[in-house]
DNA sequence: GCGAGGTGGTTAGGGGCCATACTAAATGTC
DNA sequence: GACATTTAGTATGGCCCCTAACCACCTCGC
Protein backbone atom coordinates (compact mmCIF):
# COMPACT_ATOMS: atom_id res chain seq x y z
CA UNK A 1 0.00 0.00 0.00
CA UNK A 2 2.32 2.76 -1.24
CA UNK A 3 1.45 6.24 -0.19
CA UNK A 4 1.10 7.88 -3.58
CA UNK A 5 -1.78 5.80 -4.78
CA UNK A 6 -3.68 6.02 -6.88
CA UNK A 7 -1.76 7.93 -9.50
CA UNK A 8 -3.17 10.41 -11.95
CA UNK A 9 -2.82 7.81 -14.69
CA UNK A 10 -4.87 5.29 -12.75
CA UNK A 11 -7.61 7.79 -12.13
CA UNK A 12 -7.65 8.80 -15.78
CA UNK A 13 -7.83 5.15 -16.82
CA UNK A 14 -10.79 4.41 -14.56
CA UNK A 15 -12.66 7.42 -15.86
CA UNK A 16 -11.94 6.70 -19.50
CA UNK A 17 -13.16 3.13 -19.09
CA UNK A 18 -16.67 4.55 -19.01
CA UNK A 19 -16.08 7.35 -21.49
CA UNK A 20 -16.85 10.01 -18.94
CA UNK A 21 -16.01 13.68 -19.25
CA UNK A 22 -14.50 14.18 -15.83
CA UNK A 23 -11.25 15.81 -14.77
CA UNK A 24 -8.91 13.07 -13.50
CA UNK A 25 -7.07 15.55 -11.31
CA UNK A 26 -10.27 16.45 -9.47
CA UNK A 27 -11.04 12.80 -8.87
CA UNK A 28 -7.49 12.29 -7.70
CA UNK A 29 -7.88 14.99 -5.08
CA UNK A 30 -11.02 13.36 -3.75
CA UNK A 31 -9.60 9.87 -3.69
CA UNK A 32 -6.29 10.89 -2.15
CA UNK A 33 -8.07 12.79 0.57
CA UNK A 34 -10.16 9.74 1.35
CA UNK A 35 -7.09 7.54 1.42
CA UNK A 36 -5.21 10.00 3.61
CA UNK A 37 -8.12 10.19 6.01
CA UNK A 38 -8.34 6.44 6.35
CA UNK A 39 -4.61 6.10 6.77
CA UNK A 40 -4.42 8.86 9.34
CA UNK A 41 -7.38 7.40 11.19
CA UNK A 42 -5.66 4.05 11.56
CA UNK A 43 -2.39 5.63 12.67
CA UNK A 44 -4.23 7.69 15.25
CA UNK A 45 -5.84 4.57 16.70
CA UNK A 46 -2.43 2.99 17.06
CA UNK A 47 -1.13 6.18 18.60
CA UNK A 48 -3.87 6.37 21.22
CA UNK A 49 -3.77 2.67 21.98
CA UNK A 50 -0.40 3.31 23.62
CA UNK A 51 -2.28 5.24 26.30
CA UNK A 52 -5.09 2.76 26.61
CA UNK A 53 -7.43 5.03 24.68
CA UNK A 54 -8.98 5.29 21.25
CA UNK A 55 -9.47 8.41 19.17
CA UNK A 56 -13.12 8.59 20.16
CA UNK A 57 -12.43 8.15 23.85
CA UNK A 58 -9.69 10.75 23.79
CA UNK A 59 -11.93 13.24 22.07
CA UNK A 60 -14.60 12.63 24.67
CA UNK A 61 -12.16 13.26 27.52
CA UNK A 62 -10.87 16.40 25.79
CA UNK A 63 -14.43 17.69 25.38
CA UNK A 64 -15.00 17.04 29.05
CA UNK A 65 -11.94 19.06 29.97
CA UNK A 66 -13.09 21.91 27.74
CA UNK A 67 -16.35 21.90 29.69
CA UNK A 68 -14.61 21.97 33.08
CA UNK A 69 -15.09 18.28 33.67
CA UNK A 70 -18.86 17.82 33.37
CA UNK A 71 -21.21 17.34 30.47
CA UNK A 72 -24.33 15.41 29.50
CA UNK A 73 -24.10 12.52 27.03
CA UNK A 74 -26.22 14.30 24.45
CA UNK A 75 -24.12 17.44 24.82
CA UNK A 76 -21.07 15.31 24.15
CA UNK A 77 -22.71 13.78 21.10
CA UNK A 78 -23.31 17.27 19.69
CA UNK A 79 -19.79 18.47 20.36
CA UNK A 80 -18.14 15.32 19.02
CA UNK A 81 -20.42 15.07 16.01
CA UNK A 82 -21.32 11.44 16.67
CA UNK A 83 -24.60 9.76 17.55
CA UNK A 84 -25.86 9.44 21.10
CA UNK A 85 -25.54 5.68 20.79
CA UNK A 86 -21.84 6.04 20.05
CA UNK A 87 -21.40 8.26 23.10
CA UNK A 88 -23.06 5.61 25.25
CA UNK A 89 -20.49 3.12 24.05
CA UNK A 90 -17.55 5.45 24.63
CA UNK A 91 -18.72 6.30 28.14
CA UNK A 92 -19.06 2.60 28.89
CA UNK A 93 -15.45 1.96 28.05
CA UNK A 94 -14.15 5.00 29.89
CA UNK A 95 -16.22 4.18 32.94
CA UNK A 96 -14.82 0.65 33.07
CA UNK A 97 -11.36 2.19 33.13
CA UNK A 98 -12.35 4.66 35.84
CA UNK A 99 -11.49 7.70 33.74
CA UNK A 100 -15.04 8.97 33.84
CA UNK A 101 -18.14 8.37 35.91
CA UNK A 102 -21.86 8.67 35.34
CA UNK A 103 -24.12 10.55 37.71
CA UNK A 104 -27.87 11.18 37.36
CA UNK A 105 -28.78 14.80 36.77
CA UNK A 106 -30.37 16.73 39.61
CA UNK A 107 -32.51 18.97 37.40
CA UNK A 108 -33.68 16.52 34.75
CA UNK A 109 -34.71 13.01 35.70
CA UNK A 110 -34.04 11.69 32.19
CA UNK A 111 -30.60 13.16 31.95
CA UNK A 112 -27.20 12.06 33.18
CA UNK A 113 -23.95 13.87 33.81
CA UNK A 114 -20.60 12.49 32.76
CA UNK A 115 -17.82 13.53 35.10
CA UNK A 116 -14.09 13.43 34.46
CA UNK A 117 -12.43 11.63 37.36
CA UNK A 118 -9.07 12.56 38.89
CA UNK A 119 -7.68 9.52 37.20
CA UNK A 120 -9.07 10.65 33.86
CA UNK A 121 -7.54 14.09 34.30
CA UNK A 122 -4.20 12.56 35.19
CA UNK A 123 -4.27 10.33 32.13
CA UNK A 124 -4.83 13.35 29.93
CA UNK A 125 -2.03 15.25 31.63
CA UNK A 126 0.38 12.38 31.16
CA UNK A 127 -0.24 11.81 27.50
CA UNK A 128 -0.43 15.46 26.45
CA UNK A 129 3.29 16.14 25.87
CA UNK A 130 3.81 13.13 23.66
CA UNK A 131 0.48 13.48 21.92
CA UNK A 132 0.89 17.08 20.90
CA UNK A 133 4.58 16.59 20.22
CA UNK A 134 3.86 13.87 17.71
CA UNK A 135 1.12 15.86 16.04
CA UNK A 136 3.50 18.76 15.63
CA UNK A 137 6.14 16.43 14.26
CA UNK A 138 3.72 15.04 11.70
CA UNK A 139 2.94 18.51 10.40
CA UNK A 140 6.57 19.58 10.59
CA UNK A 141 7.12 19.13 6.87
CA UNK A 142 4.96 22.20 6.23
CA UNK A 143 6.05 25.71 7.12
CA UNK A 144 3.50 28.08 8.71
CA UNK A 145 2.49 29.64 5.44
CA UNK A 146 1.94 26.28 3.80
CA UNK A 147 -0.15 25.23 6.79
CA UNK A 148 -2.37 28.25 6.33
CA UNK A 149 -2.79 27.43 2.65
CA UNK A 150 -3.59 23.83 3.49
CA UNK A 151 -6.20 24.81 6.06
CA UNK A 152 -7.86 27.07 3.54
CA UNK A 153 -7.96 24.47 0.79
CA UNK A 154 -9.06 21.71 3.15
CA UNK A 155 -11.87 23.88 4.48
CA UNK A 156 -13.15 24.49 0.98
CA UNK A 157 -13.07 20.78 0.21
CA UNK A 158 -14.96 20.00 3.41
CA UNK A 159 -17.63 22.47 2.41
CA UNK A 160 -17.93 20.52 -0.85
CA UNK A 161 -18.60 17.21 0.88
CA UNK A 162 -22.39 17.67 0.79
CA UNK A 163 -22.13 17.21 -2.99
CA UNK A 164 -21.66 13.51 -2.27
CA UNK A 165 -24.84 13.07 -0.30
CA UNK A 166 -27.17 15.76 -1.58
CA UNK A 167 -30.27 14.68 -3.42
CA UNK A 168 -30.22 15.60 -7.05
CA UNK A 169 -32.99 17.37 -8.88
CA UNK A 170 -35.48 15.14 -10.66
CA UNK A 171 -34.51 15.82 -14.26
CA UNK A 172 -31.00 14.61 -13.59
CA UNK A 173 -32.53 11.26 -12.63
CA UNK B 1 -20.90 19.65 14.57
CA UNK B 2 -19.91 22.74 12.64
CA UNK B 3 -17.33 22.29 9.93
CA UNK B 4 -14.68 24.71 11.15
CA UNK B 5 -13.96 22.98 14.42
CA UNK B 6 -11.88 23.11 16.33
CA UNK B 7 -10.70 26.68 16.01
CA UNK B 8 -7.19 27.93 16.47
CA UNK B 9 -8.19 29.36 19.82
CA UNK B 10 -9.50 26.02 21.03
CA UNK B 11 -6.30 24.28 20.01
CA UNK B 12 -4.19 26.94 21.72
CA UNK B 13 -6.27 26.60 24.87
CA UNK B 14 -5.87 22.83 25.04
CA UNK B 15 -2.12 23.12 24.58
CA UNK B 16 -1.70 25.87 27.12
CA UNK B 17 -3.64 23.87 29.69
CA UNK B 18 -0.57 21.68 30.01
CA UNK B 19 1.98 24.43 29.54
CA UNK B 20 3.37 22.84 26.40
CA UNK B 21 5.57 24.53 23.86
CA UNK B 22 3.73 23.43 20.75
CA UNK B 23 2.54 25.40 17.75
CA UNK B 24 -1.28 25.55 17.86
CA UNK B 25 -1.46 25.98 14.12
CA UNK B 26 0.41 22.72 13.56
CA UNK B 27 -1.94 20.91 15.89
CA UNK B 28 -4.86 22.49 14.14
CA UNK B 29 -3.71 21.12 10.79
CA UNK B 30 -3.48 17.63 12.22
CA UNK B 31 -6.83 17.76 13.96
CA UNK B 32 -8.67 19.30 11.04
CA UNK B 33 -7.27 16.70 8.69
CA UNK B 34 -8.48 13.96 11.02
CA UNK B 35 -11.90 15.53 11.26
CA UNK B 36 -12.11 16.01 7.51
CA UNK B 37 -11.13 12.41 6.93
CA UNK B 38 -13.77 11.11 9.30
CA UNK B 39 -16.41 13.39 7.83
CA UNK B 40 -15.56 12.48 4.28
CA UNK B 41 -15.51 8.82 5.18
CA UNK B 42 -19.04 8.96 6.51
CA UNK B 43 -20.30 10.91 3.51
CA UNK B 44 -18.72 8.39 1.18
CA UNK B 45 -20.50 5.55 2.94
CA UNK B 46 -23.81 7.32 2.49
CA UNK B 47 -22.91 7.98 -1.13
CA UNK B 48 -22.13 4.34 -1.89
CA UNK B 49 -25.07 3.01 0.05
CA UNK B 50 -27.28 4.43 -2.71
CA UNK B 51 -25.80 1.80 -4.99
CA UNK B 52 -25.96 -0.99 -2.47
CA UNK B 53 -22.23 -0.79 -1.88
CA UNK B 54 -19.81 0.45 0.74
CA UNK B 55 -16.54 2.26 0.20
CA UNK B 56 -14.58 -0.92 0.81
CA UNK B 57 -16.69 -3.01 -1.54
CA UNK B 58 -16.50 -0.39 -4.25
CA UNK B 59 -12.75 -0.22 -3.97
CA UNK B 60 -12.56 -3.97 -4.26
CA UNK B 61 -14.67 -3.98 -7.41
CA UNK B 62 -12.59 -1.16 -8.88
CA UNK B 63 -9.38 -3.06 -8.14
CA UNK B 64 -10.88 -6.07 -9.87
CA UNK B 65 -11.66 -4.01 -12.95
CA UNK B 66 -8.14 -2.66 -12.99
CA UNK B 67 -6.90 -6.25 -13.04
CA UNK B 68 -9.21 -7.25 -15.91
CA UNK B 69 -11.72 -8.91 -13.65
CA UNK B 70 -9.66 -11.47 -11.76
CA UNK B 71 -7.46 -11.31 -8.71
CA UNK B 72 -6.56 -13.35 -5.63
CA UNK B 73 -7.78 -12.26 -2.19
CA UNK B 74 -4.27 -11.60 -0.94
CA UNK B 75 -3.47 -9.58 -4.05
CA UNK B 76 -6.57 -7.52 -3.33
CA UNK B 77 -5.47 -7.05 0.27
CA UNK B 78 -2.15 -5.66 -0.93
CA UNK B 79 -3.69 -3.33 -3.48
CA UNK B 80 -6.38 -2.06 -1.12
CA UNK B 81 -4.04 -1.73 1.83
CA UNK B 82 -6.26 -3.74 4.18
CA UNK B 83 -5.79 -7.06 5.93
CA UNK B 84 -6.61 -10.37 4.34
CA UNK B 85 -9.31 -10.87 6.94
CA UNK B 86 -11.03 -7.67 5.81
CA UNK B 87 -10.91 -8.83 2.19
CA UNK B 88 -12.56 -12.10 3.21
CA UNK B 89 -15.42 -10.09 4.68
CA UNK B 90 -15.76 -7.81 1.66
CA UNK B 91 -15.81 -10.76 -0.73
CA UNK B 92 -18.49 -12.39 1.38
CA UNK B 93 -20.80 -9.43 1.02
CA UNK B 94 -20.15 -9.00 -2.67
CA UNK B 95 -20.64 -12.69 -3.33
CA UNK B 96 -24.00 -12.67 -1.55
CA UNK B 97 -25.04 -9.88 -3.90
CA UNK B 98 -23.76 -11.76 -6.93
CA UNK B 99 -21.33 -9.03 -7.95
CA UNK B 100 -18.34 -11.29 -7.56
CA UNK B 101 -17.68 -14.99 -7.35
CA UNK B 102 -15.03 -17.15 -5.79
CA UNK B 103 -13.23 -19.83 -7.76
CA UNK B 104 -10.40 -22.09 -6.56
CA UNK B 105 -7.10 -21.45 -8.28
CA UNK B 106 -5.88 -23.97 -10.82
CA UNK B 107 -2.18 -23.46 -10.15
CA UNK B 108 -2.15 -23.14 -6.36
CA UNK B 109 -4.32 -25.35 -4.19
CA UNK B 110 -4.28 -22.85 -1.31
CA UNK B 111 -5.28 -19.93 -3.40
CA UNK B 112 -8.58 -18.63 -4.70
CA UNK B 113 -9.52 -16.32 -7.52
CA UNK B 114 -12.12 -13.60 -7.15
CA UNK B 115 -13.96 -12.94 -10.39
CA UNK B 116 -16.03 -9.91 -11.29
CA UNK B 117 -19.40 -11.13 -12.58
CA UNK B 118 -21.36 -9.56 -15.41
CA UNK B 119 -23.68 -8.20 -12.78
CA UNK B 120 -20.78 -6.66 -10.91
CA UNK B 121 -19.44 -5.04 -14.07
CA UNK B 122 -22.88 -3.67 -14.86
CA UNK B 123 -23.24 -2.23 -11.37
CA UNK B 124 -19.94 -0.41 -11.76
CA UNK B 125 -20.92 0.89 -15.18
CA UNK B 126 -24.21 2.19 -13.86
CA UNK B 127 -22.84 4.06 -10.90
CA UNK B 128 -19.77 5.51 -12.60
CA UNK B 129 -21.31 8.67 -14.07
CA UNK B 130 -22.90 9.78 -10.85
CA UNK B 131 -20.00 8.68 -8.72
CA UNK B 132 -17.31 10.53 -10.62
CA UNK B 133 -19.60 13.47 -11.23
CA UNK B 134 -20.16 13.97 -7.55
CA UNK B 135 -16.48 13.63 -6.77
CA UNK B 136 -15.71 16.29 -9.33
CA UNK B 137 -18.41 18.49 -7.90
CA UNK B 138 -16.96 18.16 -4.42
CA UNK B 139 -13.57 19.31 -5.60
CA UNK B 140 -15.05 22.01 -7.81
CA UNK B 141 -14.28 24.76 -5.32
CA UNK B 142 -10.58 24.41 -6.15
CA UNK B 143 -9.08 25.43 -9.47
CA UNK B 144 -6.49 23.15 -11.10
CA UNK B 145 -3.54 25.00 -9.66
CA UNK B 146 -4.98 24.87 -6.15
CA UNK B 147 -5.59 21.17 -6.58
CA UNK B 148 -1.96 20.63 -7.45
CA UNK B 149 -0.89 22.58 -4.39
CA UNK B 150 -3.28 20.59 -2.23
CA UNK B 151 -2.00 17.28 -3.54
CA UNK B 152 1.55 18.34 -2.80
CA UNK B 153 0.82 19.45 0.74
CA UNK B 154 -1.37 16.43 1.46
CA UNK B 155 1.34 14.11 0.23
CA UNK B 156 3.87 15.67 2.56
CA UNK B 157 1.49 15.33 5.50
CA UNK B 158 0.84 11.69 4.68
CA UNK B 159 4.57 11.06 4.69
CA UNK B 160 4.61 12.54 8.18
CA UNK B 161 2.02 10.11 9.53
CA UNK B 162 4.65 7.63 10.71
CA UNK B 163 5.61 10.22 13.35
CA UNK B 164 2.45 9.17 15.18
CA UNK B 165 3.29 5.51 15.41
CA UNK B 166 7.07 5.37 15.29
CA UNK B 167 8.89 4.15 18.37
CA UNK B 168 10.88 6.83 20.07
CA UNK B 169 14.51 6.52 21.06
CA UNK B 170 15.17 5.35 24.60
CA UNK B 171 16.46 8.57 26.15
CA UNK B 172 13.19 10.29 25.29
CA UNK B 173 11.48 7.83 27.60
C1' DG C 1 10.69 -38.42 -0.09
C1' DC C 2 9.76 -35.95 4.21
C1' DG C 3 9.58 -32.81 7.82
C1' DA C 4 10.16 -27.52 8.78
C1' DG C 5 8.87 -23.35 7.72
C1' DG C 6 6.30 -20.07 4.84
C1' DT C 7 2.03 -18.53 2.52
C1' DG C 8 -3.21 -18.25 1.36
C1' DG C 9 -7.60 -18.06 3.28
C1' DT C 10 -10.85 -18.26 6.95
C1' DT C 11 -12.71 -17.87 11.62
C1' DA C 12 -13.18 -15.70 16.18
C1' DG C 13 -13.28 -11.75 18.81
C1' DG C 14 -12.63 -6.95 19.55
C1' DG C 15 -13.44 -1.67 18.76
C1' DG C 16 -15.60 2.21 16.42
C1' DC C 17 -19.28 3.96 14.09
C1' DC C 18 -24.15 3.94 12.57
C1' DA C 19 -29.52 3.51 12.40
C1' DT C 20 -33.47 1.78 14.55
C1' DA C 21 -36.39 0.86 18.18
C1' DC C 22 -37.38 0.96 22.91
C1' DT C 23 -38.15 3.02 28.00
C1' DA C 24 -38.57 6.77 31.09
C1' DA C 25 -39.16 11.38 32.03
C1' DA C 26 -40.38 16.13 30.75
C1' DT C 27 -43.36 19.29 28.30
C1' DG C 28 -47.30 21.02 25.84
C1' DT C 29 -52.48 21.01 25.09
C1' DC C 30 -57.04 20.84 26.12
C1' DG D 1 -55.32 16.97 35.73
C1' DA D 2 -54.99 13.61 31.55
C1' DC D 3 -53.20 12.59 27.24
C1' DA D 4 -50.03 13.26 23.23
C1' DT D 5 -45.66 14.66 21.81
C1' DT D 6 -40.83 15.41 22.35
C1' DT D 7 -36.36 14.43 24.42
C1' DA D 8 -32.47 11.65 27.06
C1' DG D 9 -30.34 7.54 27.28
C1' DT D 10 -29.70 2.73 26.05
C1' DA D 11 -29.85 -1.96 23.71
C1' DT D 12 -29.58 -4.35 19.46
C1' DG D 13 -27.72 -5.50 15.31
C1' DG D 14 -25.15 -4.18 11.31
C1' DC D 15 -20.72 -2.87 8.62
C1' DC D 16 -15.77 -2.00 8.37
C1' DC D 17 -11.45 -2.58 10.14
C1' DC D 18 -8.06 -4.86 13.00
C1' DT D 19 -5.10 -8.88 15.38
C1' DA D 20 -4.42 -13.58 16.58
C1' DA D 21 -5.02 -18.21 15.81
C1' DC D 22 -5.91 -21.95 12.78
C1' DC D 23 -5.84 -25.25 8.70
C1' DA D 24 -4.49 -26.52 4.17
C1' DC D 25 -1.21 -26.37 0.94
C1' DC D 26 3.27 -25.27 -1.15
C1' DT D 27 8.37 -25.37 -1.04
C1' DC D 28 12.76 -25.88 0.43
C1' DG D 29 16.67 -28.44 2.43
C1' DC D 30 18.38 -32.61 3.70
CSV table of N, CA, C and O (backbone and C1' of nucleotides) in Angstrom, one decimal, chain A residues 33-42 44-45 55-56 59 80-82 154 158 161 164, chain B residues 1 5 30-46, chain C residues 16-18:
chain,number,residue,atom,x,y,z
A,33,UNK,N,-7.6,12.3,-0.7
A,33,UNK,CA,-8.1,12.8,0.6
A,33,UNK,C,-8.7,11.7,1.4
A,33,UNK,O,-8.5,11.5,2.6
A,34,UNK,N,-9.5,10.9,0.7
A,34,UNK,CA,-10.2,9.7,1.4
A,34,UNK,C,-9.1,8.8,1.9
A,34,UNK,O,-9.2,8.4,3.0
A,35,UNK,N,-8.1,8.5,1.0
A,35,UNK,CA,-7.1,7.5,1.4
A,35,UNK,C,-6.3,8.1,2.6
A,35,UNK,O,-6.0,7.4,3.6
A,36,UNK,N,-6.0,9.4,2.5
A,36,UNK,CA,-5.2,10.0,3.6
A,36,UNK,C,-6.0,10.0,4.9
A,36,UNK,O,-5.4,9.7,6.0
A,37,UNK,N,-7.3,10.2,4.8
A,37,UNK,CA,-8.1,10.2,6.0
A,37,UNK,C,-8.1,8.8,6.6
A,37,UNK,O,-8.0,8.7,7.9
A,38,UNK,N,-8.3,7.8,5.8
A,38,UNK,CA,-8.3,6.4,6.4
A,38,UNK,C,-7.0,6.1,7.0
A,38,UNK,O,-7.0,5.5,8.1
A,39,UNK,N,-6.0,6.4,6.3
A,39,UNK,CA,-4.6,6.1,6.8
A,39,UNK,C,-4.3,6.8,8.1
A,39,UNK,O,-3.8,6.2,9.0
A,40,UNK,N,-4.6,8.1,8.1
A,40,UNK,CA,-4.4,8.9,9.3
A,40,UNK,C,-5.3,8.3,10.5
A,40,UNK,O,-4.8,8.2,11.6
A,41,UNK,N,-6.5,7.9,10.2
A,41,UNK,CA,-7.4,7.4,11.2
A,41,UNK,C,-6.8,6.2,11.8
A,41,UNK,O,-6.8,6.0,13.1
A,42,UNK,N,-6.3,5.3,11.0
A,42,UNK,CA,-5.7,4.1,11.6
A,42,UNK,C,-4.4,4.4,12.4
A,42,UNK,O,-4.3,3.8,13.5
A,44,UNK,N,-3.8,7.1,14.0
A,44,UNK,CA,-4.2,7.7,15.2
A,44,UNK,C,-4.7,6.7,16.3
A,44,UNK,O,-4.4,6.8,17.5
A,45,UNK,N,-5.4,5.6,15.8
A,45,UNK,CA,-5.8,4.6,16.7
A,45,UNK,C,-4.6,3.9,17.3
A,45,UNK,O,-4.6,3.6,18.5
A,55,UNK,N,-9.3,7.0,19.6
A,55,UNK,CA,-9.5,8.4,19.2
A,55,UNK,C,-10.8,9.0,19.7
A,55,UNK,O,-10.8,10.1,20.3
A,56,UNK,N,-11.8,8.1,19.7
A,56,UNK,CA,-13.1,8.6,20.2
A,56,UNK,C,-13.1,8.9,21.7
A,56,UNK,O,-13.6,9.9,22.1
A,59,UNK,N,-11.2,12.0,22.4
A,59,UNK,CA,-11.9,13.2,22.1
A,59,UNK,C,-13.0,13.5,23.1
A,59,UNK,O,-13.3,14.7,23.4
A,80,UNK,N,-19.0,16.3,19.7
A,80,UNK,CA,-18.1,15.3,19.0
A,80,UNK,C,-18.6,15.0,17.6
A,80,UNK,O,-17.9,14.5,16.8
A,81,UNK,N,-19.9,15.4,17.3
A,81,UNK,CA,-20.4,15.1,16.0
A,81,UNK,C,-20.7,13.6,15.8
A,81,UNK,O,-20.6,13.1,14.6
A,82,UNK,N,-21.0,12.9,16.8
A,82,UNK,CA,-21.3,11.4,16.7
A,82,UNK,C,-22.7,11.2,17.3
A,82,UNK,O,-23.3,12.1,17.9
A,154,UNK,N,-8.3,22.8,2.5
A,154,UNK,CA,-9.1,21.7,3.2
A,154,UNK,C,-10.5,22.2,3.5
A,154,UNK,O,-11.4,21.4,3.4
A,158,UNK,N,-14.0,20.5,2.4
A,158,UNK,CA,-15.0,20.0,3.4
A,158,UNK,C,-16.3,20.6,3.1
A,158,UNK,O,-17.3,19.9,3.2
A,161,UNK,N,-18.2,18.6,0.6
A,161,UNK,CA,-18.6,17.2,0.9
A,161,UNK,C,-20.1,17.0,0.7
A,161,UNK,O,-20.5,15.9,0.2
A,164,UNK,N,-21.6,15.0,-2.2
A,164,UNK,CA,-21.7,13.5,-2.3
A,164,UNK,C,-23.0,13.0,-1.8
A,164,UNK,O,-23.4,11.9,-2.3
B,1,UNK,N,-22.2,19.9,15.1
B,1,UNK,CA,-20.9,19.6,14.6
B,1,UNK,C,-20.6,20.5,13.4
B,1,UNK,O,-20.5,20.1,12.2
B,5,UNK,N,-14.4,23.3,13.1
B,5,UNK,CA,-14.0,23.0,14.4
B,5,UNK,C,-12.8,22.0,14.4
B,5,UNK,O,-12.8,21.1,13.5
B,30,UNK,N,-3.3,19.1,12.0
B,30,UNK,CA,-3.5,17.6,12.2
B,30,UNK,C,-4.9,17.3,12.6
B,30,UNK,O,-5.5,16.3,12.0
B,31,UNK,N,-5.5,18.1,13.5
B,31,UNK,CA,-6.8,17.8,14.0
B,31,UNK,C,-7.9,18.0,12.9
B,31,UNK,O,-8.8,17.2,12.7
B,32,UNK,N,-7.7,19.0,12.1
B,32,UNK,CA,-8.7,19.3,11.0
B,32,UNK,C,-8.6,18.2,10.0
B,32,UNK,O,-9.6,17.8,9.4
B,33,UNK,N,-7.4,17.8,9.7
B,33,UNK,CA,-7.3,16.7,8.7
B,33,UNK,C,-8.0,15.4,9.2
B,33,UNK,O,-8.7,14.8,8.4
B,34,UNK,N,-7.8,15.1,10.4
B,34,UNK,CA,-8.5,14.0,11.0
B,34,UNK,C,-10.0,14.1,10.9
B,34,UNK,O,-10.7,13.2,10.5
B,35,UNK,N,-10.5,15.3,11.3
B,35,UNK,CA,-11.9,15.5,11.3
B,35,UNK,C,-12.4,15.5,9.8
B,35,UNK,O,-13.5,14.9,9.6
B,36,UNK,N,-11.7,16.0,8.9
B,36,UNK,CA,-12.1,16.0,7.5
B,36,UNK,C,-12.2,14.6,7.0
B,36,UNK,O,-13.1,14.2,6.3
B,37,UNK,N,-11.2,13.8,7.4
B,37,UNK,CA,-11.1,12.4,6.9
B,37,UNK,C,-12.3,11.6,7.4
B,37,UNK,O,-13.0,10.9,6.7
B,38,UNK,N,-12.6,11.8,8.7
B,38,UNK,CA,-13.8,11.1,9.3
B,38,UNK,C,-15.1,11.5,8.6
B,38,UNK,O,-15.9,10.7,8.3
B,39,UNK,N,-15.2,12.8,8.4
B,39,UNK,CA,-16.4,13.4,7.8
B,39,UNK,C,-16.6,12.9,6.4
B,39,UNK,O,-17.7,12.5,6.0
B,40,UNK,N,-15.5,12.9,5.7
B,40,UNK,CA,-15.6,12.5,4.3
B,40,UNK,C,-15.9,11.0,4.2
B,40,UNK,O,-16.7,10.5,3.4
B,41,UNK,N,-15.3,10.3,5.1
B,41,UNK,CA,-15.5,8.8,5.2
B,41,UNK,C,-17.0,8.5,5.4
B,41,UNK,O,-17.5,7.7,4.7
B,42,UNK,N,-17.6,9.2,6.3
B,42,UNK,CA,-19.0,9.0,6.5
B,42,UNK,C,-19.9,9.3,5.3
B,42,UNK,O,-20.8,8.6,4.9
B,43,UNK,N,-19.5,10.5,4.7
B,43,UNK,CA,-20.3,10.9,3.5
B,43,UNK,C,-20.2,9.9,2.4
B,43,UNK,O,-21.1,9.6,1.7
B,44,UNK,N,-19.0,9.4,2.2
B,44,UNK,CA,-18.7,8.4,1.2
B,44,UNK,C,-19.5,7.1,1.4
B,44,UNK,O,-20.1,6.6,0.5
B,45,UNK,N,-19.7,6.7,2.7
B,45,UNK,CA,-20.5,5.5,2.9
B,45,UNK,C,-22.0,5.8,2.6
B,45,UNK,O,-22.6,4.9,2.0
B,46,UNK,N,-22.4,7.0,2.9
B,46,UNK,CA,-23.8,7.3,2.5
B,46,UNK,C,-23.9,7.3,1.0
B,46,UNK,O,-24.9,6.8,0.4
C,16,DG,P,-13.5,1.9,21.1
C,16,DG,O5',-14.0,2.4,19.7
C,16,DG,C5',-13.1,2.9,18.8
C,16,DG,C4',-13.8,3.2,17.5
C,16,DG,C3',-15.0,4.1,17.8
C,16,DG,O3',-14.9,5.3,17.1
C,16,DG,C1',-15.6,2.2,16.4
C,17,DC,P,-15.8,6.5,17.4
C,17,DC,O5',-17.1,6.3,16.4
C,17,DC,C5',-17.0,6.6,15.1
C,17,DC,C4',-18.1,5.9,14.3
C,17,DC,C3',-19.5,6.3,14.7
C,17,DC,O3',-20.0,7.5,14.1
C,17,DC,C1',-19.3,4.0,14.1
C,18,DC,P,-21.4,8.1,14.4
C,18,DC,O5',-22.4,7.1,13.6
C,18,DC,C5',-22.3,7.0,12.2
C,18,DC,C4',-23.3,6.0,11.8
C,18,DC,C3',-24.7,6.2,12.2
C,18,DC,O3',-25.4,6.9,11.2
C,18,DC,C1',-24.1,3.9,12.6
